[in-house]
Coordinates of C-alpha atoms in Angstrom, one line a residue:
M111 CA 48.4 132.8 -61.4
R112 CA 50.2 132.0 -64.8
G113 CA 51.2 135.7 -65.3
P114 CA 53.4 135.8 -62.0
L115 CA 54.5 132.5 -62.6
N116 CA 55.5 133.1 -66.2
I117 CA 57.4 136.4 -64.9
L118 CA 59.3 134.0 -62.3
R119 CA 60.1 131.6 -65.2
L120 CA 61.6 134.4 -67.5
I121 CA 63.6 135.9 -64.4
R122 CA 65.0 132.3 -63.7
T123 CA 66.1 132.1 -67.1
G124 CA 68.1 134.9 -66.8
A125 CA 69.4 133.9 -63.2
T126 CA 70.2 130.4 -64.3
F127 CA 72.3 131.6 -67.2
E128 CA 74.0 134.0 -64.9
R129 CA 74.6 131.2 -61.9
T130 CA 76.1 128.7 -64.4
G131 CA 78.2 131.1 -65.9
A132 CA 76.6 130.8 -69.5
M133 CA 75.6 134.7 -69.5
A134 CA 79.1 135.8 -70.0
A135 CA 79.7 133.0 -72.5
V136 CA 76.8 134.0 -74.5
L137 CA 77.8 137.7 -74.6
D138 CA 81.0 136.8 -75.7
A139 CA 79.9 134.4 -78.5
V140 CA 77.5 136.8 -79.9
D141 CA 80.2 139.7 -79.4
A142 CA 77.6 141.8 -77.6
P143 CA 78.2 145.6 -77.2
I144 CA 79.4 147.0 -74.0
R145 CA 76.0 148.5 -73.1
L146 CA 74.2 145.3 -73.7
R147 CA 77.0 143.3 -71.5
M148 CA 76.4 145.7 -68.5
A149 CA 72.6 145.8 -68.8
A150 CA 72.4 141.8 -69.0
R151 CA 75.1 141.3 -66.0
V152 CA 73.2 144.1 -63.7
M153 CA 69.7 142.8 -64.4
G154 CA 71.0 139.2 -64.1
W155 CA 73.3 139.3 -61.0
P156 CA 70.7 139.9 -58.3
F157 CA 68.6 137.1 -59.3
R158 CA 71.5 134.8 -59.5
W159 CA 70.2 132.8 -56.5
L160 CA 67.0 131.8 -58.2
G161 CA 68.7 130.0 -61.0
Y162 CA 68.8 126.3 -61.4
K163 CA 72.3 124.9 -60.5
G164 CA 72.4 122.5 -63.6
D165 CA 75.2 119.7 -64.1
P166 CA 78.5 121.2 -63.0
N167 CA 80.2 118.6 -65.3
L168 CA 78.9 120.3 -68.4
P169 CA 80.0 123.6 -70.3
P170 CA 78.3 126.6 -69.0
I171 CA 76.0 127.0 -71.7
T172 CA 75.1 123.5 -72.1
R173 CA 74.7 123.1 -68.7
A174 CA 72.3 126.1 -68.3
I175 CA 70.0 125.0 -71.3
T176 CA 69.9 121.5 -70.0
A177 CA 68.7 122.7 -66.7
L178 CA 65.9 125.1 -68.1
G179 CA 64.1 122.4 -69.9
P180 CA 62.8 120.7 -73.3
A181 CA 62.1 124.0 -75.0
Y182 CA 65.3 125.6 -74.2
I183 CA 66.8 122.3 -75.6
K184 CA 65.4 122.5 -78.9
F185 CA 66.7 126.1 -79.4
G186 CA 70.1 124.9 -78.4
Q187 CA 69.9 121.9 -81.0
I188 CA 69.5 124.8 -83.7
L189 CA 72.3 126.9 -82.4
S190 CA 74.5 123.9 -82.6
T191 CA 74.7 123.5 -86.5
R192 CA 75.6 127.4 -86.8
A193 CA 79.3 127.4 -85.9
D194 CA 79.6 130.4 -88.1
V195 CA 76.9 132.3 -85.9
V196 CA 78.1 131.3 -82.4
G197 CA 81.8 129.9 -83.1
P198 CA 83.1 126.2 -83.5
E199 CA 83.9 126.1 -79.8
L200 CA 80.3 126.9 -78.4
A201 CA 78.7 124.7 -81.6
G202 CA 80.8 122.0 -80.5
Q203 CA 79.6 122.3 -76.7
L204 CA 75.8 122.5 -77.9
R205 CA 76.2 119.5 -80.2
M206 CA 75.8 117.1 -77.2
L207 CA 72.1 118.4 -76.9
Q208 CA 71.2 116.6 -80.1
D209 CA 71.3 112.9 -79.1
R210 CA 73.5 112.8 -76.1
L211 CA 71.4 114.2 -73.2
P212 CA 71.1 112.1 -69.7
P213 CA 68.8 109.2 -70.6
F214 CA 66.0 108.0 -68.0
D215 CA 66.4 104.5 -66.8
T216 CA 65.6 101.5 -68.6
A217 CA 63.1 100.2 -66.2
T218 CA 61.1 103.1 -66.7
A219 CA 61.2 102.6 -70.3
R220 CA 60.2 99.3 -70.1
K221 CA 57.2 100.0 -68.1
V222 CA 56.1 102.9 -70.8
I223 CA 56.4 100.4 -73.6
E224 CA 54.6 97.6 -71.8
A225 CA 51.6 100.1 -70.8
E226 CA 51.4 101.0 -74.6
L227 CA 52.1 97.9 -76.4
R228 CA 50.2 95.9 -73.6
A229 CA 52.9 93.0 -73.5
P230 CA 55.9 92.4 -71.7
V231 CA 59.1 93.7 -73.4
D232 CA 60.6 90.2 -73.3
E233 CA 57.7 88.9 -75.1
L234 CA 58.3 91.5 -77.9
F235 CA 61.8 91.4 -78.3
S236 CA 64.8 88.9 -77.9
E237 CA 67.2 91.7 -77.1
F238 CA 66.7 95.1 -75.7
S239 CA 69.7 97.4 -75.0
E240 CA 70.2 100.0 -72.5
P241 CA 69.7 103.9 -74.0
V242 CA 71.7 104.3 -76.9
A243 CA 70.6 108.0 -77.5
A244 CA 68.6 110.5 -75.7
A245 CA 67.5 113.9 -76.7
S246 CA 65.0 116.6 -75.6
I247 CA 61.5 114.5 -76.1
A248 CA 62.7 110.7 -76.1
Q249 CA 65.4 108.2 -76.0
V250 CA 66.1 105.3 -78.2
H251 CA 66.9 101.7 -77.5
R252 CA 68.4 99.0 -79.7
A253 CA 66.2 96.0 -80.0
R254 CA 65.5 92.8 -81.9
I255 CA 61.9 91.5 -82.5
R256 CA 61.8 88.0 -81.0
E257 CA 59.1 87.0 -83.8
T258 CA 61.1 88.0 -87.0
G259 CA 64.6 88.6 -85.7
R260 CA 64.6 92.1 -87.4
E261 CA 66.8 94.7 -85.7
V262 CA 64.8 97.9 -84.7
A263 CA 65.2 101.2 -82.9
V264 CA 62.8 101.3 -80.4
K265 CA 62.2 105.2 -79.5
V266 CA 60.2 105.8 -75.9
V267 CA 58.7 109.4 -74.9
R268 CA 60.4 110.8 -71.7
P269 CA 58.0 110.5 -68.9
G270 CA 56.5 114.0 -68.0
I271 CA 57.7 115.6 -71.0
G272 CA 54.3 116.9 -71.5
P273 CA 54.0 119.3 -68.4
A274 CA 57.5 120.3 -68.6
F275 CA 57.4 121.4 -72.0
K276 CA 54.0 123.4 -71.4
R277 CA 55.6 125.1 -68.6
D278 CA 58.2 126.6 -70.9
I279 CA 55.9 127.5 -73.6
D280 CA 53.8 129.1 -71.2
A281 CA 56.5 131.6 -70.5
F282 CA 57.6 132.0 -74.0
H283 CA 54.1 133.1 -74.7
F284 CA 54.1 135.6 -71.7
G285 CA 57.4 137.0 -73.0
A286 CA 56.0 137.2 -76.7
R287 CA 53.2 139.3 -75.3
M288 CA 55.4 141.5 -73.3
I289 CA 57.7 142.1 -76.2
E290 CA 54.8 143.6 -78.4
I291 CA 53.8 145.8 -75.6
I292 CA 57.1 147.0 -74.7
A293 CA 58.5 147.2 -78.4
P294 CA 55.3 147.6 -80.8
S295 CA 57.7 147.6 -83.8
S296 CA 58.2 143.9 -83.1
R297 CA 54.4 143.1 -83.9
R298 CA 55.5 142.9 -87.8
L299 CA 57.4 139.8 -86.7
R300 CA 54.3 138.1 -84.9
P301 CA 56.4 137.1 -81.9
R302 CA 53.0 135.3 -80.4
D303 CA 52.2 133.4 -83.9
V304 CA 55.9 132.2 -83.8
V305 CA 55.7 130.9 -80.3
R306 CA 52.4 129.3 -81.2
H307 CA 53.6 127.7 -84.2
F308 CA 56.6 126.2 -82.3
E309 CA 54.3 124.8 -79.7
Q310 CA 52.1 123.1 -82.3
T311 CA 55.2 121.5 -84.0
V312 CA 56.7 120.1 -80.6
T313 CA 53.4 119.0 -79.2
A314 CA 52.7 116.7 -82.2
E315 CA 56.4 115.7 -82.0
Q316 CA 55.4 113.9 -78.6
D317 CA 52.8 111.4 -80.3
L318 CA 54.9 109.1 -81.8
R319 CA 51.9 107.7 -83.9
L320 CA 52.2 111.1 -86.0
E321 CA 56.0 110.4 -86.2
A322 CA 55.5 106.9 -87.7
A323 CA 53.0 108.2 -90.1
A324 CA 55.5 110.9 -91.3
A325 CA 58.0 108.3 -91.6
S326 CA 56.2 105.9 -93.8
E327 CA 55.1 108.8 -96.3
F328 CA 58.8 110.3 -96.4
A329 CA 60.0 106.8 -97.3
E330 CA 57.3 106.5 -99.8
N331 CA 58.1 109.9 -101.4
T332 CA 62.0 109.2 -101.1
T333 CA 62.2 105.7 -102.7
E334 CA 63.9 106.7 -105.8
D335 CA 66.5 109.2 -104.0
A336 CA 69.8 107.7 -104.8
G337 CA 72.2 107.7 -101.9
F338 CA 69.3 108.3 -99.3
Q339 CA 67.7 106.1 -96.7
V340 CA 64.8 106.2 -94.5
P341 CA 64.2 103.6 -91.7
R342 CA 60.5 102.3 -92.0
P343 CA 58.4 102.0 -89.1
D344 CA 56.8 99.0 -87.6
W345 CA 53.2 99.7 -87.1
G346 CA 52.5 96.7 -85.0
L347 CA 55.2 97.7 -82.2
S348 CA 54.3 101.4 -82.3
A349 CA 51.8 103.7 -80.3
R350 CA 51.5 107.0 -78.8
R351 CA 54.6 107.0 -76.4
V352 CA 56.5 104.2 -78.6
M353 CA 57.6 103.8 -82.0
S354 CA 59.6 101.1 -83.6
A355 CA 61.6 101.4 -87.0
D356 CA 64.5 99.7 -89.0
W357 CA 67.8 100.0 -87.1
A358 CA 69.9 102.7 -89.1
E359 CA 73.5 101.8 -89.1
G360 CA 76.1 104.1 -89.9
L361 CA 78.7 106.8 -88.9
P362 CA 77.3 110.0 -87.2
M363 CA 77.2 112.9 -89.3
G364 CA 78.7 115.2 -87.1
D365 CA 82.0 113.1 -86.8
R366 CA 83.9 114.4 -89.7
D367 CA 87.2 112.8 -88.9
A368 CA 85.6 109.5 -88.6
L369 CA 83.9 109.9 -92.0
I370 CA 87.1 110.7 -93.9
A371 CA 88.8 108.0 -92.0
A372 CA 86.3 105.4 -93.3
G373 CA 86.9 106.8 -96.8
H374 CA 83.9 108.7 -97.5
D375 CA 84.1 111.9 -99.5
V376 CA 82.8 114.7 -97.2
T377 CA 82.4 117.1 -99.8
D378 CA 80.3 115.1 -101.8
I379 CA 77.9 114.2 -98.8
A380 CA 77.8 117.9 -97.9
R381 CA 76.6 118.7 -101.4
R382 CA 74.1 115.9 -101.2
V383 CA 72.7 116.9 -97.9
I384 CA 71.9 120.4 -99.6
Q385 CA 70.5 119.0 -102.9
L386 CA 68.4 116.3 -101.0
F387 CA 66.6 118.7 -98.6
L388 CA 65.8 121.0 -101.5
S389 CA 64.6 118.1 -103.7
H390 CA 62.3 117.3 -101.0
A391 CA 61.0 120.8 -100.0
L392 CA 60.7 121.5 -103.7
R393 CA 59.4 118.5 -105.6
D394 CA 57.4 116.8 -102.7
G395 CA 56.5 119.7 -100.4
F396 CA 57.0 117.5 -97.5
F397 CA 60.6 117.5 -95.9
H398 CA 62.4 116.5 -92.9
A399 CA 62.3 119.7 -90.7
D400 CA 65.0 118.7 -88.1
M401 CA 68.0 117.6 -90.1
H402 CA 70.7 118.4 -87.5
H403 CA 73.6 116.2 -87.0
G404 CA 71.9 113.9 -84.6
N405 CA 69.4 112.9 -86.9
L406 CA 71.7 112.1 -90.0
K407 CA 74.2 109.1 -90.3
V408 CA 76.3 107.8 -93.2
A409 CA 75.9 104.1 -94.2
A410 CA 78.9 102.1 -95.1
N411 CA 78.1 102.6 -98.7
G412 CA 77.9 106.4 -98.6
D413 CA 74.1 106.7 -98.4
V414 CA 72.7 109.5 -96.1
I415 CA 70.6 108.1 -93.6
A416 CA 67.7 110.4 -91.8
Y417 CA 65.8 109.3 -88.9
D418 CA 63.7 111.0 -86.3
F419 CA 60.6 112.2 -88.1
G420 CA 59.0 114.1 -85.3
I421 CA 59.1 117.5 -86.8
M422 CA 58.2 117.3 -90.5
G423 CA 57.7 120.6 -92.7
E424 CA 55.0 120.8 -95.4
I425 CA 54.4 123.8 -98.0
D426 CA 51.8 123.9 -101.0
E427 CA 52.6 124.0 -104.6
Y428 CA 52.2 127.7 -105.0
T429 CA 54.7 128.6 -102.0
R430 CA 57.0 126.1 -103.7
R431 CA 57.0 128.0 -106.8
V432 CA 57.5 131.4 -105.4
Y433 CA 60.5 130.2 -103.3
A434 CA 62.0 128.4 -106.1
Q435 CA 61.7 131.6 -108.1
I436 CA 63.4 133.5 -105.3
L437 CA 66.4 131.1 -104.9
Y438 CA 66.7 130.9 -108.6
G439 CA 66.8 134.7 -108.9
F440 CA 69.4 134.8 -106.3
I441 CA 71.4 132.1 -108.0
Q442 CA 71.2 134.1 -111.4
R443 CA 71.9 137.2 -109.5
D444 CA 68.7 138.8 -111.0
Y445 CA 67.5 140.8 -108.0
R446 CA 64.8 142.8 -109.9
R447 CA 63.3 139.2 -110.5
V448 CA 63.6 138.4 -106.9
A449 CA 62.0 141.7 -105.9
R450 CA 59.1 141.2 -108.2
V451 CA 58.3 137.6 -107.2
H452 CA 58.3 139.1 -103.4
F453 CA 55.8 141.8 -104.5
E454 CA 53.6 139.6 -106.7
A455 CA 53.2 137.1 -103.7
G456 CA 52.4 139.4 -101.4
Y457 CA 55.4 139.2 -99.0
V458 CA 56.3 142.9 -99.4
P459 CA 53.4 145.6 -98.8
R460 CA 52.4 147.1 -102.3
D461 CA 53.1 150.6 -101.4
R462 CA 57.0 149.8 -101.1
D463 CA 59.6 150.7 -103.8
E464 CA 60.1 147.5 -105.7
A465 CA 63.4 149.2 -107.0
A466 CA 64.7 150.1 -103.7
F467 CA 63.9 146.4 -102.4
A468 CA 65.8 145.1 -105.4
R469 CA 68.9 147.1 -104.3
A470 CA 68.6 146.1 -100.9
L471 CA 68.5 142.4 -101.9
R472 CA 71.6 143.1 -104.1
A473 CA 73.7 144.2 -100.9
V474 CA 72.5 140.7 -99.4
G475 CA 73.5 138.7 -102.3
E476 CA 76.6 140.1 -104.0
P477 CA 78.9 139.7 -100.9
I478 CA 78.2 135.9 -101.1
F479 CA 79.2 135.2 -104.8
G480 CA 82.8 134.7 -105.5
A481 CA 83.7 135.0 -101.8
D482 CA 85.3 132.3 -99.9
A483 CA 82.7 130.5 -98.2
S484 CA 84.8 130.0 -94.9
R485 CA 84.8 134.0 -95.0
I486 CA 81.4 134.5 -95.4
S487 CA 79.6 135.5 -92.0
M488 CA 76.2 134.2 -91.6
A489 CA 75.6 136.3 -88.4
N490 CA 76.3 139.4 -90.4
L491 CA 74.2 138.2 -93.4
L492 CA 71.3 137.3 -91.4
S493 CA 71.4 140.8 -89.2
Y494 CA 71.4 142.5 -92.5
L495 CA 68.4 140.5 -93.9
F496 CA 66.5 141.6 -90.6
E497 CA 67.2 145.1 -91.1
V498 CA 65.8 144.6 -94.7
T499 CA 62.9 143.1 -93.7
E500 CA 62.2 145.6 -91.1
R501 CA 62.7 148.5 -93.5
F502 CA 60.3 147.2 -96.1
G503 CA 57.3 146.0 -93.5
M504 CA 57.8 142.3 -94.4
P505 CA 55.7 140.3 -91.9
T506 CA 56.9 137.0 -90.4
R507 CA 55.3 134.2 -92.5
T508 CA 54.6 131.5 -89.6
E509 CA 53.7 129.0 -92.1
L510 CA 57.3 129.0 -93.6
I511 CA 59.4 129.2 -90.2
L512 CA 60.0 125.4 -90.4
L513 CA 61.4 125.7 -93.9
Q514 CA 63.5 128.7 -93.2
R515 CA 64.8 127.2 -90.1
T516 CA 65.7 123.8 -91.6
M517 CA 67.5 125.8 -94.6
V518 CA 69.9 127.2 -91.8
V519 CA 70.1 124.2 -89.9
V520 CA 70.8 122.1 -93.3
E521 CA 73.3 124.5 -94.5
G522 CA 75.1 124.4 -90.9
V523 CA 75.3 120.6 -91.2
A524 CA 76.8 120.7 -94.9
R525 CA 79.3 123.5 -93.8
S526 CA 80.8 121.4 -90.9
L527 CA 81.7 118.7 -93.5
D528 CA 82.9 121.3 -96.0
P529 CA 83.6 124.6 -94.8
Q530 CA 84.3 125.7 -98.1
L531 CA 80.9 124.7 -99.4
N532 CA 78.9 127.4 -101.6
I533 CA 75.2 126.8 -101.0
W534 CA 74.4 128.5 -104.2
D535 CA 76.4 126.2 -106.5
A536 CA 75.2 123.0 -104.5
A537 CA 71.4 124.4 -105.0
K538 CA 71.6 125.6 -108.6
P539 CA 70.9 122.0 -110.2
V540 CA 68.0 121.3 -108.1
V541 CA 66.3 124.6 -108.1
S542 CA 66.8 125.0 -112.0
D543 CA 65.3 121.6 -112.5
Y544 CA 62.3 122.4 -110.3
I545 CA 61.9 125.9 -112.2
K546 CA 61.9 124.0 -116.0
K547 CA 59.4 121.6 -114.6
S548 CA 57.1 124.0 -112.6
I549 CA 57.1 127.1 -114.9
G550 CA 56.5 126.1 -118.4
P551 CA 54.0 124.8 -121.0
K552 CA 54.0 121.4 -119.1
A553 CA 53.1 123.2 -116.0
V554 CA 50.4 125.1 -117.3
A555 CA 48.6 122.1 -118.9
H556 CA 49.1 120.3 -115.7
D557 CA 47.4 123.3 -113.8
L558 CA 44.7 123.5 -116.4
G559 CA 44.1 119.5 -115.8
E560 CA 43.8 120.2 -112.0
V561 CA 41.4 122.9 -112.7
A562 CA 39.2 120.5 -114.8
Q563 CA 39.2 117.6 -112.5
T564 CA 38.0 120.2 -109.6
V565 CA 35.2 121.5 -112.1
A566 CA 34.2 117.8 -112.8
R567 CA 34.0 116.8 -109.2
F568 CA 31.5 119.6 -108.6
G569 CA 29.7 118.9 -111.9
P570 CA 26.6 117.1 -110.4
L571 CA 26.0 120.5 -108.6
L572 CA 26.4 123.0 -111.2
P573 CA 22.9 122.8 -113.0
R574 CA 21.4 123.3 -109.4
M575 CA 23.8 126.3 -108.7
V576 CA 23.0 127.9 -112.1
E577 CA 19.1 127.4 -111.6
Q578 CA 19.4 128.8 -108.1
A579 CA 21.4 131.7 -109.4
L580 CA 19.0 132.5 -112.0
W581 CA 15.9 132.1 -109.8
E582 CA 17.3 134.5 -107.4
R583 CA 18.3 137.2 -110.0
A584 CA 14.6 136.9 -111.4
H585 CA 13.0 137.1 -108.1
P586 CA 15.0 139.3 -105.7
E587 CA 12.2 140.3 -103.3
E588 CA 11.3 136.6 -102.8
A589 CA 14.9 135.4 -102.6
R590 CA 15.6 137.7 -99.6
L591 CA 12.7 136.2 -97.7
T592 CA 13.6 132.5 -98.8
V593 CA 16.5 130.3 -97.7
V594 CA 17.2 127.9 -100.5
A595 CA 20.3 125.6 -100.1
P596 CA 22.9 125.3 -101.6
R597 CA 23.3 129.0 -102.3
P598 CA 25.8 129.6 -105.0
A599 CA 29.1 131.1 -103.4
L600 CA 30.5 132.2 -106.9
P601 CA 29.1 135.3 -109.2
I602 CA 26.2 134.0 -111.5
W603 CA 28.5 134.4 -115.0
L604 CA 31.3 132.3 -113.1
V605 CA 29.0 129.5 -112.3
T606 CA 27.5 129.6 -115.9
V607 CA 31.2 129.4 -117.5
L608 CA 32.2 126.5 -115.0
A609 CA 29.0 124.7 -116.0
L610 CA 29.5 125.1 -119.7
A611 CA 33.0 123.9 -119.6
A612 CA 32.1 121.0 -117.4
G613 CA 29.7 120.1 -120.2
T614 CA 32.0 120.9 -123.0
G615 CA 34.7 118.6 -121.3
I616 CA 32.4 115.7 -120.3
G617 CA 30.9 115.9 -124.0
L618 CA 34.4 115.8 -125.5
A619 CA 35.3 112.8 -123.4
L620 CA 32.3 110.8 -124.6
A621 CA 32.9 111.6 -128.0
G622 CA 36.3 110.3 -127.7

């Protein structure tokens, strides 16, 4: 029955957009060609009666998205940061999806807290407010811990969010499969993997114990970051569906006029947001992957405060170095270098023309440099980038979706503060510093040290592995009939070299 239900869900999506008037607004926002407009209206109008009505007090697109459920709301949150893609009016309408959704009643929140923390709310907190913010997954209450007097934000997961989210994702999976069947060329983009990655990410967001752990780790990583604050969780008042953390006092990042009125330098804040994100991604490999306006504040002293750590991104050291070199190549306008890095990392199939790829990248990068930032169309740029990836057969890298998406969101936040911000100028010092530290003699020495430590950890096993490999080489017939563990997973020559290296290293250490 899931197939028919998913078809109905997708039809209802189009019908909801038609019924709420959102279909026309979306087509206007993306400046859709006449053929697409006609096809969308002809296909949507007959099913209009199946669509959800939504809240008539909301603007059409926001009304449709909130009526359709949490997965759609997440998508709307991303678009709310891209005024240069969807237009400032639509971006402003969608911004309410970040933290101003209708809350559920406080009595229900209290029941969830008492069930999770196994104590009455009034025993835990001397003050407990009505909801102060509500988003797609959870809502937040301001409270004061009775025992310590510490002011905290108490986050409570929406009741029934799991089944509602699963219903949306099932339809997305079905739609992705249909897209791959109807348009085989789309398989290069791996739409099913993209949906699966999105599902895993937001499912994890519903377990607030994981968010508390992420907040704790992120706070430790960024302790020395000037002008940046991370609220720390209270483990004793956190559970699967409840999390308590330091209250973050500040002005909303999305209220530019209020920030200016308070005397803050919005240009400096915009640049700092870009640089902080890049520092966390490149330096730590662990970054806030949901840095929209609703998850950022500015403290009275000008510090950027980040909160809501339900979605975090993580990338390994090798990938960080590859991305840093790509960014640095763009900053230096060295498109041959950028192309070479793509080929070396396996991002582009080896049978493609590297020089042609470099020229395609030049067509992406050159219009940006020296141009007025407010005149750069990110919609056109992203459209051309899509054409380039399709032309050169570049598959979607699902492990980097969060990084790529967050880069787009963070730039949108920064541009909303300073429309003239040049992302490349802001990124240059962070990327350059990372390149110096990660590619050079010190980096090589560090890598060799890591290799030595790995070999040393397996040192006790190496003699047995060498003996096993030599015995199998000397008695091939018996080896085929005998199972001896552990079997060496490496060629004998490499096992021998590693054993000798480990022995030499230990000998030098003892001699020292």
